[in-house]
Tab-separated table of C-alpha atoms in Angstrom:
chain	number	residue	atom	x	y	z
N	1	ALA	CA	-8.793	19.224	-8.656
N	2	ASP	CA	-9.274	22.551	-10.452
N	3	GLN	CA	-6.024	23.012	-12.556
N	4	ASN	CA	-6.209	26.878	-11.845
N	5	LEU	CA	-6.122	26.393	-7.922
N	6	GLU	CA	-3.364	25.612	-5.510
N	7	LEU	CA	-3.733	22.107	-4.206
N	8	ARG	CA	-2.868	20.715	-0.883
N	9	ILE	CA	-2.286	17.043	-0.439
N	10	GLU	CA	-2.586	14.827	3.128
N	11	THR	CA	-1.242	11.591	3.140
N	12	ASP	CA	0.065	9.187	5.836
N	13	SER	CA	2.508	7.614	2.984
N	14	LYS	CA	5.842	9.235	3.072
N	15	TYR	CA	6.779	6.640	0.395
N	16	VAL	CA	4.158	8.023	-1.853
N	17	ILE	CA	5.412	11.644	-1.029
N	18	THR	CA	8.837	10.594	-1.870
N	19	LEU	CA	7.916	9.074	-5.411
N	20	LEU	CA	5.854	12.209	-6.340
N	21	THR	CA	8.516	14.672	-5.209
N	22	SER	CA	12.287	13.962	-4.785
N	23	LYS	CA	12.221	10.590	-6.848
N	24	LYS	CA	10.024	11.861	-9.565
N	25	ASN	CA	12.650	13.238	-12.078
N	26	GLN	CA	14.705	9.936	-11.602
N	27	ILE	CA	11.704	7.857	-12.059
N	28	GLU	CA	10.914	9.389	-15.272
N	29	ASP	CA	14.743	9.345	-16.533
N	30	ASN	CA	14.453	5.599	-15.769
N	31	GLY	CA	11.662	5.170	-18.033
N	32	TYR	CA	9.719	3.918	-15.062
N	33	ILE	CA	11.946	0.542	-15.074
N	34	GLY	CA	11.787	-1.310	-12.073
N	35	THR	CA	8.881	1.150	-10.568
N	36	ALA	CA	5.857	-0.653	-9.103
N	37	ASN	CA	2.170	0.513	-10.101
N	38	LYS	CA	3.990	2.317	-12.883
N	39	ALA	CA	0.692	3.020	-14.735
N	40	LEU	CA	-0.774	4.859	-11.653
N	41	LEU	CA	2.472	6.756	-10.945
N	42	ARG	CA	2.871	7.885	-14.733
N	43	SER	CA	-0.611	8.874	-14.761
N	44	THR	CA	-0.366	10.461	-11.364
N	45	ILE	CA	2.932	12.579	-12.098
N	46	ALA	CA	1.572	13.596	-15.770
N	47	SER	CA	-1.481	14.961	-13.711
N	48	LEU	CA	0.843	16.942	-11.616
N	49	ARG	CA	2.708	18.227	-14.281
N	50	ARG	CA	-0.564	19.491	-16.089
N	51	ARG	CA	-1.271	21.831	-13.117
N	52	LYS	CA	-0.822	25.399	-13.703
N	53	TYR	CA	-0.515	26.269	-9.912
N	54	GLN	CA	1.321	24.847	-7.241
N	55	THR	CA	0.905	21.427	-5.428
N	56	TYR	CA	1.894	20.789	-1.778
N	57	PHE	CA	2.281	17.550	-0.064
N	58	LYS	CA	1.963	17.277	3.864
N	59	TRP	CA	2.557	14.032	5.684
N	60	VAL	CA	0.231	13.259	8.553
N	61	LYS	CA	0.532	10.340	11.115
N	62	GLY	CA	-2.015	7.225	10.131
N	63	HIS	CA	-4.314	5.839	12.675
N	64	ASP	CA	-4.104	8.976	14.811
N	65	GLY	CA	-7.290	10.147	14.841
N	66	HIS	CA	-6.639	12.552	12.017
N	67	GLU	CA	-10.237	13.413	10.537
N	68	ARG	CA	-9.677	13.375	6.909
N	69	ASN	CA	-6.827	10.684	7.219
N	70	GLU	CA	-9.466	8.462	9.217
N	71	GLY	CA	-12.291	9.271	6.353
N	72	ALA	CA	-9.609	8.118	3.552
N	73	ASP	CA	-9.264	4.733	5.458
N	74	GLU	CA	-12.933	4.409	5.697
N	75	MET	CA	-13.350	5.115	2.136
N	76	ALA	CA	-10.804	2.609	1.118
N	77	ARG	CA	-12.569	-0.073	3.394
N	78	LYS	CA	-15.947	0.647	1.789
N	79	ALA	CA	-14.508	0.469	-1.638
N	80	LEU	CA	-13.312	-3.175	-0.828
N	81	THR	CA	-16.769	-4.125	-0.142
N	82	LYS	CA	-17.991	-3.179	-3.602
N	83	ASP	CA	-19.093	-5.941	-5.982
N	84	LYS	CA	-17.268	-4.078	-8.833
N	85	ALA	CA	-14.394	-2.054	-8.800
N	86	SER	CA	-14.740	1.831	-9.937
N	87	PRO	CA	-12.939	2.381	-13.058
N	88	ILE	CA	-9.759	4.413	-13.050
N	89	HIS	CA	-8.621	6.390	-15.824
N	90	LEU	CA	-4.979	6.468	-16.164
N	91	SER	CA	-4.499	7.906	-19.738
N	92	VAL	CA	-2.055	10.632	-20.353
N	93	ALA	CA	-1.758	13.129	-22.808
N	94	PRO	CA	0.870	12.596	-25.638
N	95	THR	CA	2.588	15.913	-24.602
N	96	LEU	CA	3.199	14.546	-21.247
N	97	LEU	CA	3.976	11.247	-21.823
N	98	ALA	CA	7.520	10.344	-21.005
N	99	THR	CA	8.547	7.245	-22.834
N	100	GLY	CA	11.726	5.069	-22.578
N	101	ALA	CA	14.971	5.800	-20.281
N	102	LYS	CA	17.335	8.639	-20.796
N	103	LEU	CA	20.729	6.968	-22.190
N	104	SER	CA	22.567	9.176	-19.869
N	105	THR	CA	20.737	7.150	-17.010
N	106	MET	CA	20.971	3.624	-18.472
N	107	THR	CA	22.933	0.968	-16.541
N	108	GLN	CA	23.496	-2.349	-17.152
N	109	ALA	CA	21.343	-3.531	-14.242
N	110	LEU	CA	18.505	-0.940	-15.488
N	111	ALA	CA	18.774	-2.407	-18.874
N	112	TYR	CA	18.435	-6.322	-17.286
N	113	LYS	CA	15.342	-4.954	-15.587
N	114	ALA	CA	13.882	-3.795	-18.555
N	115	VAL	CA	14.178	-7.054	-20.457
N	116	GLN	CA	12.916	-8.863	-17.329
N	117	GLU	CA	9.555	-6.718	-17.610
N	118	TRP	CA	9.102	-7.557	-21.223
N	119	LYS	CA	8.298	-11.251	-20.202
N	120	PRO	CA	4.926	-11.990	-19.308
N	121	ILE	CA	4.265	-12.085	-15.651
N	122	SER	CA	1.245	-12.737	-13.651
N	123	ALA	CA	-0.639	-9.816	-11.954
N	124	LYS	CA	-0.004	-9.458	-8.286
N	125	ARG	CA	-2.856	-9.494	-6.020
N	126	GLN	CA	-3.793	-5.847	-5.242
N	127	ARG	CA	-4.279	-6.660	-1.609
N	128	THR	CA	-0.609	-7.942	-1.468
N	129	ASN	CA	0.398	-4.789	-3.067
N	130	ARG	CA	-1.613	-2.473	-0.649
N	131	ASN	CA	0.133	-4.442	2.287
N	132	ILE	CA	3.692	-4.236	0.996
N	133	LEU	CA	3.015	-0.663	0.456
N	134	ALA	CA	2.024	-0.233	3.967
N	135	ILE	CA	5.055	-2.090	5.360
N	136	LYS	CA	7.302	0.344	3.451
N	137	ASP	CA	5.527	3.260	4.910
N	138	ILE	CA	5.393	2.209	8.350
N	139	THR	CA	9.141	1.195	8.276
N	140	GLU	CA	10.028	4.469	6.806
N	141	GLN	CA	7.756	6.168	9.417
N	142	ARG	CA	9.733	4.468	12.358
N	143	PHE	CA	13.215	3.718	11.143
N	144	ASN	CA	13.709	6.544	8.312
N	145	TYR	CA	14.512	3.592	6.126
N	146	ILE	CA	12.366	2.192	3.000
N	147	PRO	CA	13.070	-1.801	2.552
N	148	THR	CA	12.681	-3.039	-0.888
N	149	GLU	CA	10.039	-5.706	-1.832
N	150	GLU	CA	12.653	-8.272	-2.032
N	151	LYS	CA	14.105	-7.546	1.458
N	152	ILE	CA	10.480	-7.789	2.927
N	153	TRP	CA	10.046	-11.217	1.722
N	154	LYS	CA	13.594	-12.333	2.700
N	155	SER	CA	13.119	-11.003	6.090
N	156	ILE	CA	10.074	-13.321	6.630
N	157	ARG	CA	12.194	-16.281	5.236
N	158	GLN	CA	14.792	-15.940	8.106
N	159	LYS	CA	15.781	-19.710	9.077
N	160	ASP	CA	16.270	-18.417	12.808
N	161	ILE	CA	12.675	-18.298	12.961
N	162	GLU	CA	10.439	-21.340	13.484
N	163	ARG	CA	8.636	-22.149	10.246
N	164	LYS	CA	4.967	-21.710	11.677
N	165	THR	CA	6.009	-18.316	12.800
N	166	ARG	CA	7.183	-17.538	9.499
N	167	TYR	CA	4.049	-18.541	7.920
N	168	PHE	CA	1.944	-16.124	9.656
N	169	PRO	CA	3.221	-12.906	8.253
N	170	TRP	CA	3.604	-14.496	4.763
N	171	MET	CA	-0.137	-15.321	4.936
N	172	ALA	CA	-1.078	-11.632	6.468
N	173	ILE	CA	0.843	-9.990	3.718
N	174	HIS	CA	-1.154	-11.911	1.109
N	175	ASP	CA	-4.368	-11.095	3.031
N	176	ALA	CA	-4.915	-14.573	2.650
N	177	TYR	CA	-6.477	-15.592	6.223
N	178	MET	CA	-10.628	-15.705	5.983
N	179	THR	CA	-11.052	-12.511	7.611
N	180	GLY	CA	-12.976	-9.084	6.722
N	181	THR	CA	-14.107	-8.523	3.111
N	182	HIS	CA	-13.479	-12.228	2.357
N	183	TRP	CA	-16.610	-13.133	3.933
N	184	LEU	CA	-18.542	-10.655	1.489
N	185	ARG	CA	-18.223	-12.896	-1.399
N	186	PRO	CA	-21.531	-12.826	-3.335
N	187	SER	CA	-21.772	-16.484	-3.336
N	188	PHE	CA	-21.817	-16.637	0.706
N	189	LYS	CA	-25.211	-16.800	2.447
N	190	PRO	CA	-26.110	-13.731	4.692
N	191	GLU	CA	-25.123	-15.294	7.954
N	192	LEU	CA	-21.646	-16.003	6.454
N	193	GLN	CA	-21.345	-12.411	5.198
N	194	GLU	CA	-22.308	-11.226	8.821
N	195	ARG	CA	-18.525	-12.330	9.821
N	196	ALA	CA	-17.086	-9.862	7.683
N	197	CYS	CA	-17.687	-6.954	10.445
N	198	CYS	CA	-16.746	-6.968	14.269
N	199	LYS	CA	-19.583	-7.413	16.189
N	200	HIS	CA	-18.150	-5.091	18.939
N	201	CYS	CA	-16.892	-2.101	16.620
N	202	ASP	CA	-19.154	-2.453	13.590
N	203	ALA	CA	-16.285	-2.380	11.364
N	204	ILE	CA	-14.766	-4.509	8.538
N	205	GLU	CA	-13.013	-7.090	10.944
N	206	ASP	CA	-9.837	-7.499	8.723
N	207	LEU	CA	-6.569	-8.530	10.344
N	208	GLU	CA	-5.329	-5.049	10.968
N	209	HIS	CA	-8.667	-4.668	12.909
N	210	ILE	CA	-8.484	-7.751	14.957
N	211	LEU	CA	-4.838	-7.261	15.888
N	212	ILE	CA	-4.473	-3.373	16.484
N	213	ARG	CA	-7.556	-1.373	15.732
N	214	CYS	CA	-10.210	-3.288	17.547
N	215	SER	CA	-11.582	-1.785	20.984
N	216	THR	CA	-12.834	-4.695	22.491
N	217	THR	CA	-11.588	-5.336	26.392
N	218	GLY	CA	-8.425	-7.063	26.776
N	219	GLN	CA	-6.807	-5.529	23.604
N	220	GLN	CA	-4.526	-3.165	25.354
N	221	ILE	CA	-3.684	-5.814	28.143
N	222	ILE	CA	-2.496	-8.211	25.351
N	223	TRP	CA	-0.248	-5.804	23.805
N	224	GLY	CA	1.240	-4.289	26.930
N	225	LEU	CA	1.991	-8.047	27.723
N	226	VAL	CA	3.751	-8.053	24.403
N	227	GLU	CA	5.669	-4.960	24.770
N	228	THR	CA	7.191	-6.095	28.109
N	229	LEU	CA	8.090	-9.518	26.542
N	230	TRP	CA	9.529	-7.881	23.422
């Protein structure tokens, strides 16, 4: 966006708005230690600081028929079907680059996290990260509370829940079920790739679509029965 114009951003993620507004200074003071997607967040905050005019954030309810929000979701789904990811430039100008944590904010716990981050760790799957972020967003919308990633994983390991039942959310968060764009692998034959789309809605048939968004007959009846049981 033009740096010399006022910018208004609409998003269905209260979590992202919080990171880029009320939590922004704290994150920078902590040197981005313990922050998820820190490269993306650092670049975004730097871009906001570079702007000469004000930037406004507005929360809109997701999956509620909001034209621009639905359009953004559709663009995200189309991006998942691309054979090659589009490059994202995350470079930050030296004058806007906040490096290290302030000594005044450094605690023993924060220092320990910093040491842990120096250790080589395997990169998390992008689909898993996206689903974790979605869980945080929905939880905040409904309960005004943002769970940590650790609490999310711990919640699905409750021993009071049958093991087979615990297995489903674990697989769902990792997007490990053979649904949606998983069928669009280049090595698959066309007849297999056709399984990526819902035959009723002609949309990508990922798990979210199957459980919530599909308008096929019987969907409302099933969720109505679930609500009465719950």
